[in-house]
PDB file of C-alpha atoms and ligand atoms in Angstrom:
ATOM      1  CA  MET I  14      -5.659  -1.587  13.023  1.00 39.00           C
ATOM      2  CA  ALA I  15      -6.164   2.284  12.253  1.00 41.00           C
ATOM      3  CA  GLN I  16      -4.843   3.244  15.606  1.00 42.00           C
ATOM      4  CA  ALA I  17      -1.581   0.965  15.042  1.00 41.00           C
ATOM      5  CA  LEU I  18      -1.219   3.359  11.740  1.00 41.00           C
ATOM      6  CA  ASN I  19      -2.130   6.458  13.559  1.00 41.00           C
ATOM      7  CA  ALA I  20       0.532   6.007  16.383  1.00 40.00           C
ATOM      8  CA  PHE I  21       2.967   5.693  13.399  1.00 43.00           C
ATOM      9  CA  ASP I  22       1.804   8.654  11.668  1.00 45.00           C
ATOM     10  CA  THR I  23       1.590  11.266  14.139  1.00 45.00           C
ATOM     11  CA  GLY I  24       4.736  11.824  16.128  1.00 46.00           C
ATOM     12  CA  SER I  25       3.450  10.099  19.172  1.00 52.00           C
ATOM     13  CA  SER I  26       6.494   9.454  21.661  1.00 65.00           C
ATOM     14  CA  ARG I  27       6.970   5.797  21.014  1.00 77.00           C
ATOM     15  CA  LEU I  28       7.851   3.325  18.449  1.00 77.00           C
ATOM     16  CA  PRO I  29       4.957   2.053  16.536  1.00 71.00           C
ATOM     17  CA  PRO I  30       3.283  -1.240  17.801  1.00 67.00           C
ATOM     18  CA  PRO I  31       3.245  -4.186  16.153  1.00 61.00           C
ATOM     19  CA  PRO I  32       1.219  -4.115  12.736  1.00 58.00           C
ATOM     20  CA  ALA I  33      -1.713  -6.342  14.017  1.00 61.00           C
ATOM     21  CA  ARG I  34      -2.545  -7.615  10.811  1.00 66.00           C
ATOM     22  CA  SER I  35      -2.230  -4.397   8.622  1.00 84.00           C
ATOM     23  CA  GLY I  36      -0.719  -4.295   5.350  1.00 89.00           C
ATOM     24  CA  ALA I  37      -3.505  -5.118   2.872  1.00 94.00           C
ATOM     25  CA  VAL I  38      -2.437  -4.272  -0.528  1.00 97.00           C
ATOM     26  CA  ARG I  39      -4.414  -3.749  -4.006  1.00 98.00           C
ATOM     27  CA  ILE I  40      -2.852  -3.424  -7.235  1.00 98.00           C
ATOM     28  CA  ASN I  41      -5.430  -2.392  -9.843  1.00 98.00           C
ATOM     29  CA  HIS I  42      -4.440  -2.531 -13.564  1.00 98.00           C
ATOM     30  CA  VAL I  43      -0.761  -1.615 -13.132  1.00 98.00           C
ATOM     31  CA  SER I  44       1.226  -1.079 -16.309  1.00 98.00           C
ATOM     32  CA  ARG I  45       4.924   0.152 -17.190  1.00 98.00           C
ATOM     33  CA  THR I  46       6.647   0.346 -20.052  1.00 98.00           C
ATOM     34  CA  PHE I  47      10.660   1.401 -20.491  1.00 97.00           C
ATOM     35  CA  GLN I  48      12.262   3.127 -23.296  1.00 95.00           C
ATOM     36  CA  VAL I  49      15.321   0.857 -24.057  1.00 93.00           C
ATOM     37  CA  GLN I  50      17.481   1.846 -27.025  1.00 95.00           C
ATOM     38  CA  GLY I  51      14.198   3.536 -28.696  1.00 94.00           C
ATOM     39  CA  ARG I  52      12.326   0.254 -28.440  1.00 96.00           C
ATOM     40  CA  ASP I  53       9.362  -0.392 -25.534  1.00 96.00           C
ATOM     41  CA  VAL I  54       9.732  -2.797 -23.084  1.00 96.00           C
ATOM     42  CA  HIS I  55       6.488  -3.826 -21.672  1.00 97.00           C
ATOM     43  CA  ALA I  56       8.064  -4.277 -18.262  1.00 97.00           C
ATOM     44  CA  LEU I  57       4.310  -4.928 -16.375  1.00 98.00           C
ATOM     45  CA  ASP I  58       0.968  -5.478 -18.630  1.00 98.00           C
ATOM     46  CA  ASP I  59      -2.350  -4.876 -16.561  1.00 98.00           C
ATOM     47  CA  ILE I  60      -1.341  -6.586 -13.242  1.00 98.00           C
ATOM     48  CA  SER I  61      -4.248  -6.466 -10.689  1.00 98.00           C
ATOM     49  CA  LEU I  62      -3.511  -8.350  -7.352  1.00 98.00           C
ATOM     50  CA  SER I  63      -5.039  -7.990  -3.889  1.00 98.00           C
ATOM     51  CA  ILE I  64      -2.954  -9.338  -0.989  1.00 97.00           C
ATOM     52  CA  ARG I  65      -4.521  -9.959   2.175  1.00 96.00           C
ATOM     53  CA  PRO I  66      -3.101  -8.467   5.631  1.00 95.00           C
ATOM     54  CA  GLY I  67      -0.703 -10.749   7.104  1.00 94.00           C
ATOM     55  CA  GLU I  68      -0.540 -13.005   3.915  1.00 97.00           C
ATOM     56  CA  PHE I  69       2.773 -14.371   2.879  1.00 97.00           C
ATOM     57  CA  LEU I  70       2.783 -14.230  -1.140  1.00 98.00           C
ATOM     58  CA  SER I  71       5.708 -15.323  -3.251  1.00 98.00           C
ATOM     59  CA  ILE I  72       6.470 -14.192  -6.726  1.00 98.00           C
ATOM     60  CA  VAL I  73       8.285 -16.335  -9.322  1.00 98.00           C
ATOM     61  CA  GLY I  74       9.052 -15.893 -12.991  1.00 96.00           C
ATOM     62  CA  PRO I  75      11.813 -15.966 -15.642  1.00 95.00           C
ATOM     63  CA  SER I  76      14.191 -12.918 -15.465  1.00 94.00           C
ATOM     64  CA  GLY I  77      12.697  -9.785 -16.911  1.00 94.00           C
ATOM     65  CA  CYS I  78       9.263 -10.441 -16.207  1.00 96.00           C
ATOM     66  CA  GLY I  79       8.748  -7.580 -13.925  1.00 97.00           C
ATOM     67  CA  LYS I  80       9.146  -8.862 -10.429  1.00 97.00           C
ATOM     68  CA  SER I  81      11.676  -6.234  -9.137  1.00 97.00           C
ATOM     69  CA  THR I  82       9.626  -3.382 -11.139  1.00 97.00           C
ATOM     70  CA  LEU I  83       6.381  -4.303  -8.938  1.00 98.00           C
ATOM     71  CA  LEU I  84       8.523  -4.707  -5.563  1.00 97.00           C
ATOM     72  CA  ARG I  85       9.905  -1.273  -6.374  1.00 96.00           C
ATOM     73  CA  PHE I  86       6.261   0.146  -7.098  1.00 97.00           C
ATOM     74  CA  LEU I  87       5.344  -1.211  -3.642  1.00 97.00           C
ATOM     75  CA  ALA I  88       8.272   0.384  -2.201  1.00 96.00           C
ATOM     76  CA  GLY I  89       7.379   3.413  -3.555  1.00 96.00           C
ATOM     77  CA  LEU I  90      10.610   3.675  -5.143  1.00 95.00           C
ATOM     78  CA  ASP I  91       9.053   3.579  -8.616  1.00 96.00           C
ATOM     79  CA  LYS I  92       5.592   4.603 -10.112  1.00 96.00           C
ATOM     80  CA  PRO I  93       3.626   2.656 -12.622  1.00 97.00           C
ATOM     81  CA  ASP I  94       2.149   4.773 -16.007  1.00 97.00           C
ATOM     82  CA  ARG I  95      -1.004   3.363 -15.846  1.00 97.00           C
ATOM     83  CA  GLY I  96      -3.232   1.927 -12.654  1.00 98.00           C
ATOM     84  CA  THR I  97      -2.816   2.666  -9.050  1.00 97.00           C
ATOM     85  CA  ILE I  98      -1.560   0.616  -5.857  1.00 97.00           C
ATOM     86  CA  THR I  99      -2.955   1.014  -2.346  1.00 96.00           C
ATOM     87  CA  VAL I 100      -1.872  -0.184   0.988  1.00 94.00           C
ATOM     88  CA  ASP I 101      -4.341  -0.206   3.601  1.00 92.00           C
ATOM     89  CA  ASP I 102      -6.644   1.902   1.433  1.00 93.00           C
ATOM     90  CA  THR I 103      -3.856   4.636   0.778  1.00 94.00           C
ATOM     91  CA  GLU I 104      -2.243   4.920  -2.704  1.00 96.00           C
ATOM     92  CA  ILE I 105       1.464   4.570  -2.553  1.00 96.00           C
ATOM     93  CA  SER I 106       3.333   8.153  -3.149  1.00 92.00           C
ATOM     94  CA  GLY I 107       6.709   7.211  -2.193  1.00 94.00           C
ATOM     95  CA  PRO I 108       8.976   5.486   0.025  1.00 93.00           C
ATOM     96  CA  SER I 109       7.597   4.955   3.696  1.00 92.00           C
ATOM     97  CA  LEU I 110       8.866   3.337   6.907  1.00 89.00           C
ATOM     98  CA  LYS I 111       5.617   1.363   6.679  1.00 91.00           C
ATOM     99  CA  ARG I 112       6.905  -0.971   4.173  1.00 93.00           C
ATOM    100  CA  GLY I 113      10.507  -2.356   4.349  1.00 92.00           C
ATOM    101  CA  ILE I 114      12.524  -3.597   1.475  1.00 93.00           C
ATOM    102  CA  VAL I 115      15.318  -6.020   1.541  1.00 93.00           C
ATOM    103  CA  PHE I 116      17.284  -6.692  -1.604  1.00 91.00           C
ATOM    104  CA  GLN I 117      19.708  -9.932  -2.954  1.00 88.00           C
ATOM    105  CA  ASP I 118      22.782  -7.710  -1.955  1.00 88.00           C
ATOM    106  CA  HIS I 119      22.425  -6.543   1.544  1.00 82.00           C
ATOM    107  CA  ARG I 120      23.347  -3.192   0.976  1.00 90.00           C
ATOM    108  CA  LEU I 121      24.662  -2.746   4.718  1.00 95.00           C
ATOM    109  CA  LEU I 122      26.789   0.235   5.477  1.00 97.00           C
ATOM    110  CA  PRO I 123      30.851  -1.230   5.795  1.00 97.00           C
ATOM    111  CA  TRP I 124      31.606   1.190   8.565  1.00 98.00           C
ATOM    112  CA  LEU I 125      28.982   0.423  10.892  1.00 97.00           C
ATOM    113  CA  SER I 126      28.544  -2.537  13.108  1.00 98.00           C
ATOM    114  CA  VAL I 127      25.566  -4.600  12.849  1.00 97.00           C
ATOM    115  CA  GLU I 128      23.633  -3.168  15.574  1.00 97.00           C
ATOM    116  CA  LYS I 129      24.459   0.328  13.950  1.00 97.00           C
ATOM    117  CA  ASN I 130      23.031  -0.597  10.669  1.00 97.00           C
ATOM    118  CA  ILE I 131      19.897  -1.890  12.131  1.00 96.00           C
ATOM    119  CA  GLY I 132      19.636   0.973  14.270  1.00 96.00           C
ATOM    120  CA  LEU I 133      19.657   3.378  11.370  1.00 94.00           C
ATOM    121  CA  ALA I 134      16.480   2.152  10.208  1.00 92.00           C
ATOM    122  CA  LEU I 135      14.898   3.647  13.449  1.00 94.00           C
ATOM    123  CA  ARG I 136      16.873   7.060  13.168  1.00 92.00           C
ATOM    124  CA  SER I 137      13.952   9.153  11.725  1.00 88.00           C
ATOM    125  CA  LEU I 138      11.375   7.567  13.882  1.00 90.00           C
ATOM    126  CA  PRO I 139       9.886   9.065  17.242  1.00 90.00           C
ATOM    127  CA  GLY I 140      10.899   7.127  20.421  1.00 90.00           C
ATOM    128  CA  ALA I 141      13.383   7.070  23.089  1.00 93.00           C
ATOM    129  CA  ALA I 142      16.932   6.037  22.656  1.00 94.00           C
ATOM    130  CA  ALA I 143      16.504   3.173  25.157  1.00 94.00           C
ATOM    131  CA  GLU I 144      13.336   2.057  23.354  1.00 94.00           C
ATOM    132  CA  LYS I 145      15.187   1.885  20.175  1.00 95.00           C
ATOM    133  CA  SER I 146      18.191  -0.030  21.832  1.00 96.00           C
ATOM    134  CA  ALA I 147      15.679  -2.373  23.071  1.00 95.00           C
ATOM    135  CA  ARG I 148      14.052  -3.033  19.738  1.00 93.00           C
ATOM    136  CA  VAL I 149      17.496  -3.685  18.339  1.00 96.00           C
ATOM    137  CA  ALA I 150      18.363  -6.142  20.814  1.00 96.00           C
ATOM    138  CA  GLU I 151      15.037  -7.807  20.317  1.00 93.00           C
ATOM    139  CA  LEU I 152      15.814  -7.821  16.250  1.00 92.00           C
ATOM    140  CA  ILE I 153      19.256  -9.011  16.690  1.00 94.00           C
ATOM    141  CA  GLU I 154      17.978 -12.259  18.894  1.00 91.00           C
ATOM    142  CA  LEU I 155      15.334 -12.604  16.251  1.00 88.00           C
ATOM    143  CA  VAL I 156      17.468 -12.871  13.282  1.00 89.00           C
ATOM    144  CA  GLY I 157      20.090 -14.892  15.759  1.00 90.00           C
ATOM    145  CA  LEU I 158      22.834 -12.599  15.457  1.00 94.00           C
ATOM    146  CA  ARG I 159      23.317 -12.549  19.401  1.00 95.00           C
ATOM    147  CA  GLY I 160      27.161 -12.102  19.858  1.00 97.00           C
ATOM    148  CA  PHE I 161      27.763 -10.309  16.566  1.00 97.00           C
ATOM    149  CA  GLU I 162      26.444  -6.845  17.728  1.00 97.00           C
ATOM    150  CA  SER I 163      29.574  -5.170  17.175  1.00 98.00           C
ATOM    151  CA  ALA I 164      30.573  -6.765  14.161  1.00 98.00           C
ATOM    152  CA  LEU I 165      31.455  -5.026  11.019  1.00 97.00           C
ATOM    153  CA  PRO I 166      29.680  -6.004   7.563  1.00 96.00           C
ATOM    154  CA  HIS I 167      33.060  -7.656   6.241  1.00 97.00           C
ATOM    155  CA  GLN I 168      33.430  -9.713   9.591  1.00 97.00           C
ATOM    156  CA  LEU I 169      29.992 -11.634   8.550  1.00 96.00           C
ATOM    157  CA  SER I 170      29.293 -14.336   6.403  1.00 94.00           C
ATOM    158  CA  GLY I 171      26.625 -13.954   3.596  1.00 92.00           C
ATOM    159  CA  GLY I 172      23.839 -15.480   5.526  1.00 92.00           C
ATOM    160  CA  MET I 173      24.375 -13.189   8.493  1.00 94.00           C
ATOM    161  CA  SER I 174      24.523 -10.159   6.264  1.00 94.00           C
ATOM    162  CA  GLN I 175      21.337 -11.215   4.949  1.00 93.00           C
ATOM    163  CA  ARG I 176      19.983 -11.527   8.532  1.00 93.00           C
ATOM    164  CA  THR I 177      21.099  -8.252   9.247  1.00 95.00           C
ATOM    165  CA  ALA I 178      19.636  -6.613   6.281  1.00 95.00           C
ATOM    166  CA  ILE I 179      16.403  -8.623   7.328  1.00 93.00           C
ATOM    167  CA  ALA I 180      16.500  -7.106  10.585  1.00 93.00           C
ATOM    168  CA  ARG I 181      16.777  -3.822   9.210  1.00 94.00           C
ATOM    169  CA  GLY I 182      13.752  -4.275   7.211  1.00 92.00           C
ATOM    170  CA  LEU I 183      11.814  -4.961   9.953  1.00 90.00           C
ATOM    171  CA  ALA I 184      13.125  -2.350  12.492  1.00 91.00           C
ATOM    172  CA  PRO I 185      10.463   0.033  12.084  1.00 90.00           C
ATOM    173  CA  ARG I 186       7.815  -2.713  12.314  1.00 89.00           C
ATOM    174  CA  PRO I 187       6.764  -2.296   8.796  1.00 92.00           C
ATOM    175  CA  PRO I 188       3.024  -3.455   8.063  1.00 92.00           C
ATOM    176  CA  LEU I 189       4.329  -4.847   4.747  1.00 95.00           C
ATOM    177  CA  LEU I 190       7.666  -6.320   3.958  1.00 95.00           C
ATOM    178  CA  LEU I 191       9.117  -6.456   0.727  1.00 97.00           C
ATOM    179  CA  LEU I 192      11.859  -9.128  -0.380  1.00 96.00           C
ATOM    180  CA  ASP I 193      13.756  -9.190  -3.506  1.00 96.00           C
ATOM    181  CA  GLU I 194      15.257 -12.423  -3.890  1.00 95.00           C
ATOM    182  CA  PRO I 195      17.045 -12.011  -0.242  1.00 93.00           C
ATOM    183  CA  LEU I 196      18.288 -15.472  -0.109  1.00 93.00           C
ATOM    184  CA  GLY I 197      19.379 -15.641  -3.613  1.00 90.00           C
ATOM    185  CA  ALA I 198      23.051 -15.173  -3.387  1.00 86.00           C
ATOM    186  CA  LEU I 199      23.170 -17.841  -0.169  1.00 87.00           C
ATOM    187  CA  ASP I 200      24.500 -21.774  -0.608  1.00 88.00           C
ATOM    188  CA  ALA I 201      21.708 -23.966  -0.364  1.00 90.00           C
ATOM    189  CA  LEU I 202      22.177 -24.953   3.266  1.00 89.00           C
ATOM    190  CA  THR I 203      22.213 -21.460   4.571  1.00 88.00           C
ATOM    191  CA  ARG I 204      19.351 -20.822   2.593  1.00 91.00           C
ATOM    192  CA  THR I 205      17.198 -23.694   3.876  1.00 93.00           C
ATOM    193  CA  HIS I 206      18.031 -22.784   7.366  1.00 89.00           C
ATOM    194  CA  LEU I 207      17.106 -19.036   6.851  1.00 90.00           C
ATOM    195  CA  GLN I 208      13.731 -20.019   4.981  1.00 94.00           C
ATOM    196  CA  SER I 209      13.007 -21.832   8.500  1.00 93.00           C
ATOM    197  CA  GLU I 210      14.189 -18.479  10.353  1.00 89.00           C
ATOM    198  CA  LEU I 211      12.131 -16.409   7.915  1.00 91.00           C
ATOM    199  CA  LEU I 212       8.716 -18.400   8.692  1.00 93.00           C
ATOM    200  CA  ASP I 213       9.469 -17.817  12.515  1.00 90.00           C
ATOM    201  CA  ILE I 214       9.956 -13.966  11.921  1.00 89.00           C
ATOM    202  CA  TRP I 215       7.010 -13.449   9.851  1.00 93.00           C
ATOM    203  CA  GLU I 216       4.807 -15.695  12.368  1.00 91.00           C
ATOM    204  CA  SER I 217       6.235 -13.417  15.142  1.00 87.00           C
ATOM    205  CA  GLU I 218       6.171  -9.991  13.267  1.00 85.00           C
ATOM    206  CA  GLN I 219       2.698 -10.508  11.609  1.00 88.00           C
ATOM    207  CA  SER I 220       3.560  -8.238   8.635  1.00 92.00           C
ATOM    208  CA  THR I 221       2.264  -9.111   5.198  1.00 96.00           C
ATOM    209  CA  VAL I 222       5.208 -10.310   3.246  1.00 97.00           C
ATOM    210  CA  VAL I 223       5.562 -10.298  -0.579  1.00 98.00           C
ATOM    211  CA  LEU I 224       9.129 -12.406  -1.456  1.00 98.00           C
ATOM    212  CA  VAL I 225      10.475 -12.327  -5.063  1.00 98.00           C
ATOM    213  CA  THR I 226      12.537 -15.689  -5.702  1.00 97.00           C
ATOM    214  CA  HIS I 227      13.679 -17.733  -8.247  1.00 93.00           C
ATOM    215  CA  ASP I 228      13.325 -21.028  -6.093  1.00 95.00           C
ATOM    216  CA  VAL I 229       9.926 -22.681  -6.306  1.00 97.00           C
ATOM    217  CA  GLU I 230      10.510 -24.950  -3.110  1.00 97.00           C
ATOM    218  CA  GLU I 231      11.291 -21.512  -1.381  1.00 97.00           C
ATOM    219  CA  ALA I 232       8.184 -20.211  -2.299  1.00 98.00           C
ATOM    220  CA  VAL I 233       5.896 -23.394  -1.683  1.00 98.00           C
ATOM    221  CA  PHE I 234       7.455 -23.967   1.723  1.00 98.00           C
ATOM    222  CA  LEU I 235       6.897 -20.011   2.950  1.00 98.00           C
ATOM    223  CA  SER I 236       3.949 -18.960   1.187  1.00 98.00           C
ATOM    224  CA  ASP I 237       0.070 -18.768   1.102  1.00 97.00           C
ATOM    225  CA  ARG I 238       0.029 -18.089  -2.403  1.00 98.00           C
ATOM    226  CA  VAL I 239       2.536 -18.165  -5.222  1.00 98.00           C
ATOM    227  CA  VAL I 240       1.674 -15.643  -8.426  1.00 98.00           C
ATOM    228  CA  VAL I 241       3.739 -17.301 -11.332  1.00 98.00           C
ATOM    229  CA  MET I 242       4.560 -14.166 -13.577  1.00 98.00           C
ATOM    230  CA  ALA I 243       5.317 -14.489 -17.337  1.00 97.00           C
ATOM    231  CA  PRO I 244       7.698 -12.106 -19.557  1.00 95.00           C
ATOM    232  CA  ARG I 245       7.116  -9.841 -22.542  1.00 93.00           C
ATOM    233  CA  PRO I 246       4.832  -8.292 -21.713  1.00 96.00           C
ATOM    234  CA  GLY I 247       5.466  -8.964 -18.065  1.00 97.00           C
ATOM    235  CA  ARG I 248       1.810 -10.471 -16.663  1.00 98.00           C
ATOM    236  CA  ILE I 249       0.530 -12.659 -14.216  1.00 98.00           C
ATOM    237  CA  ARG I 250       0.239 -16.264 -15.608  1.00 97.00           C
ATOM    238  CA  ARG I 251      -1.393 -18.004 -12.707  1.00 97.00           C
ATOM    239  CA  ILE I 252      -1.944 -17.757  -8.852  1.00 98.00           C
ATOM    240  CA  ILE I 253      -1.483 -20.803  -6.760  1.00 98.00           C
ATOM    241  CA  GLU I 254      -3.082 -21.444  -3.420  1.00 97.00           C
ATOM    242  CA  VAL I 255      -0.388 -23.454  -1.443  1.00 97.00           C
ATOM    243  CA  PRO I 256      -2.301 -26.010   0.952  1.00 94.00           C
ATOM    244  CA  GLY I 257      -1.147 -27.310   4.194  1.00 92.00           C
ATOM    245  CA  GLU I 258       0.127 -26.425   7.633  1.00 93.00           C
ATOM    246  CA  ARG I 259       3.595 -24.920   8.598  1.00 94.00           C
ATOM    247  CA  PRO I 260       6.143 -25.932   9.016  1.00 94.00           C
ATOM    248  CA  ARG I 261       5.456 -27.759   5.432  1.00 97.00           C
ATOM    249  CA  ARG I 262       7.592 -31.150   5.016  1.00 96.00           C
ATOM    250  CA  ARG I 263       9.235 -30.742   1.328  1.00 96.00           C
ATOM    251  CA  SER I 264       8.841 -34.586   0.768  1.00 96.00           C
ATOM    252  CA  ASP I 265       4.977 -34.245   1.387  1.00 96.00           C
ATOM    253  CA  PRO I 266       3.104 -35.530  -2.035  1.00 96.00           C
ATOM    254  CA  ASN I 267       0.789 -32.255  -1.790  1.00 96.00           C
ATOM    255  CA  PHE I 268       4.027 -30.113  -1.303  1.00 97.00           C
ATOM    256  CA  VAL I 269       5.737 -31.947  -4.416  1.00 98.00           C
ATOM    257  CA  ALA I 270       2.553 -31.820  -6.410  1.00 98.00           C
ATOM    258  CA  VAL I 271       2.505 -27.875  -6.030  1.00 98.00           C
ATOM    259  CA  ARG I 272       5.904 -27.558  -6.329  1.00 98.00           C
ATOM    260  CA  GLU I 273       5.868 -29.579  -9.867  1.00 98.00           C
ATOM    261  CA  GLU I 274       2.961 -27.641 -11.020  1.00 97.00           C
ATOM    262  CA  ILE I 275       4.939 -24.346 -10.614  1.00 98.00           C
ATOM    263  CA  SER I 276       7.942 -25.768 -12.249  1.00 97.00           C
ATOM    264  CA  GLU I 277       6.017 -26.885 -15.158  1.00 97.00           C
ATOM    265  CA  LEU I 278       4.166 -23.545 -15.744  1.00 96.00           C
ATOM    266  CA  LEU I 279       7.860 -22.063 -15.501  1.00 95.00           C
ATOM    267  CA  ALA I 280       8.997 -24.713 -17.749  1.00 93.00           C
ATOM    268  CA  HIS I 281       6.816 -23.507 -20.285  1.00 85.00           C
ATOM    269  CA  GLU I 282       7.653 -20.077 -20.249  1.00 76.00           C
ATOM    270  CA  HIS I 283      11.125 -20.803 -21.606  1.00 67.00           C
TER     271      HIS I 283
HETATM  272  P1  LIG V 413      12.791  -9.085 -13.112  1.00 75.20           P
HETATM  273  O1  LIG V 413      12.845  -8.523 -11.634  1.00 75.20           O
HETATM  274  O2  LIG V 413      11.612 -10.275 -13.050  1.00 75.20           O
HETATM  275  O3  LIG V 413      13.863 -10.111 -13.580  1.00 75.20           O
HETATM  276  P2  LIG V 413      12.727  -6.552 -13.705  1.00 75.20           P
HETATM  277  O4  LIG V 413      11.412  -5.845 -13.191  1.00 75.20           O
HETATM  278  O5  LIG V 413      13.982  -6.429 -13.379  1.00 75.20           O
HETATM  279  O6  LIG V 413      12.423  -7.916 -14.018  1.00 75.20           O
HETATM  280  O7  LIG V 413      12.550  -5.666 -15.344  1.00 75.20           O
HETATM  281  C1  LIG V 413      11.452  -6.251 -16.227  1.00 75.20           C
HETATM  282  C2  LIG V 413      11.885  -5.748 -17.499  1.00 75.20           C
HETATM  283  O8  LIG V 413      12.049  -4.228 -17.467  1.00 75.20           O
HETATM  284  C3  LIG V 413      13.173  -6.167 -18.231  1.00 75.20           C
HETATM  285  O9  LIG V 413      12.855  -6.310 -19.480  1.00 75.20           O
HETATM  286  C4  LIG V 413      14.069  -4.710 -17.605  1.00 75.20           C
HETATM  287  O10 LIG V 413      15.067  -4.886 -18.506  1.00 75.20           O
HETATM  288  C5  LIG V 413      13.236  -3.586 -18.124  1.00 75.20           C
HETATM  289  N1  LIG V 413      13.541  -2.609 -16.939  1.00 75.20           N
HETATM  290  C6  LIG V 413      13.204  -2.842 -15.643  1.00 75.20           C
HETATM  291  N2  LIG V 413      13.910  -1.624 -15.010  1.00 75.20           N
HETATM  292  C7  LIG V 413      14.317  -0.570 -16.007  1.00 75.20           C
HETATM  293  C8  LIG V 413      14.742   0.888 -16.324  1.00 75.20           C
HETATM  294  N3  LIG V 413      14.698   1.508 -15.239  1.00 75.20           N
HETATM  295  N4  LIG V 413      14.930   1.155 -17.421  1.00 75.20           N
HETATM  296  C9  LIG V 413      14.835   0.286 -18.567  1.00 75.20           C
HETATM  297  N5  LIG V 413      14.354  -0.849 -18.330  1.00 75.20           N
HETATM  298  C10 LIG V 413      14.180  -1.459 -17.316  1.00 75.20           C
HETATM  299 MG1  LIG V 414      14.551  -9.108 -10.350  1.00 75.20          MG
END
C-alpha cells in the first residue's frame, strides 16, 4: 500500500498502479461555520467518521445538511474551521490526484472529445504517452463508451456525459473517489443502469468511494454503510450498515427494510 502511494509521489516514470485497498479516511471532530448575511450557518458541527480502505460509503440527508461541504473538504477544495481530515494518515492540505471528484454537472470541456477530456486528468502525471492512451482506452471500455472516443460533449446524452466524468475522475487511479450526486440529473432508467456500472467499476478499481446522493435506494444498493445526516447544524444522525452480498436485489425483504429505516429517519428530519 505504502509502495503504491510512493510510486505516485516520487515522479517515477510510470502511471501509478491500482490503489490496492488504500484510501482510509479519518474525519476527526470537523466543524465549519459560514457567514451568510451577517448570520452564522453551522454547515457542519463536530463530524467524526472513519472510512475503511476500499469501502463504499454513501451520505444521504436533506438539502443544506453539509454533504457537499464535507465532500469538498475530502477533495481538498475547502477546509474545516476545526478538526482534521486524514487520508492514509496524511492530513489533506489541498486538491490531489489521489482524490478524484465527480459532480452532478459533468463539467466536461465542450471543445474536447471524450477521449481528450479523460486524458486531461493524466496530463500532469508521469508516464509515457502510449501508456496514458492505453489507460484512457481501458477507462472508455470500463464505462461503456467504446465507439464514442471522438464524440464532443454536446453529442452525448446525460448518462454518457456522466460516464465520461466518472472515467476522468478514475483516470489517475485515485485511492479515494468522491461522487457528489453524480447520477442526480439522470432519468430513472439510466440511473439504475449506471448504478450497476458504478458497482462494477468500484469492484475493478478497488478505490474507496464516498457517494453523496438524494436517492435512498441508490445508497442501499451500492453501499457498505450509509451515513444519514441532519441539518442546522449539519451533523451525523445515524450510520447504518447495509447487509447482503452484491449485487443486491431491490425487492429483497432485507433491502426493503434498510431502505425504509433510512427513509423514516429522513422523513423525521423534515
Ligand atoms: P448539501 O450539499 O447537504 O445540500 P451544503 O454542504 O451545500 O449542503 O451546504 C450546507 C450549508 O452551508 C447550507 O446552508 C449552505 O447554504 C451553506 N454553505 C455552503 N457553502 C457555503 C459558502 N461557500 N458560503 C456560505 N454558505 C455556504
Ligand atoms: Mg450538495
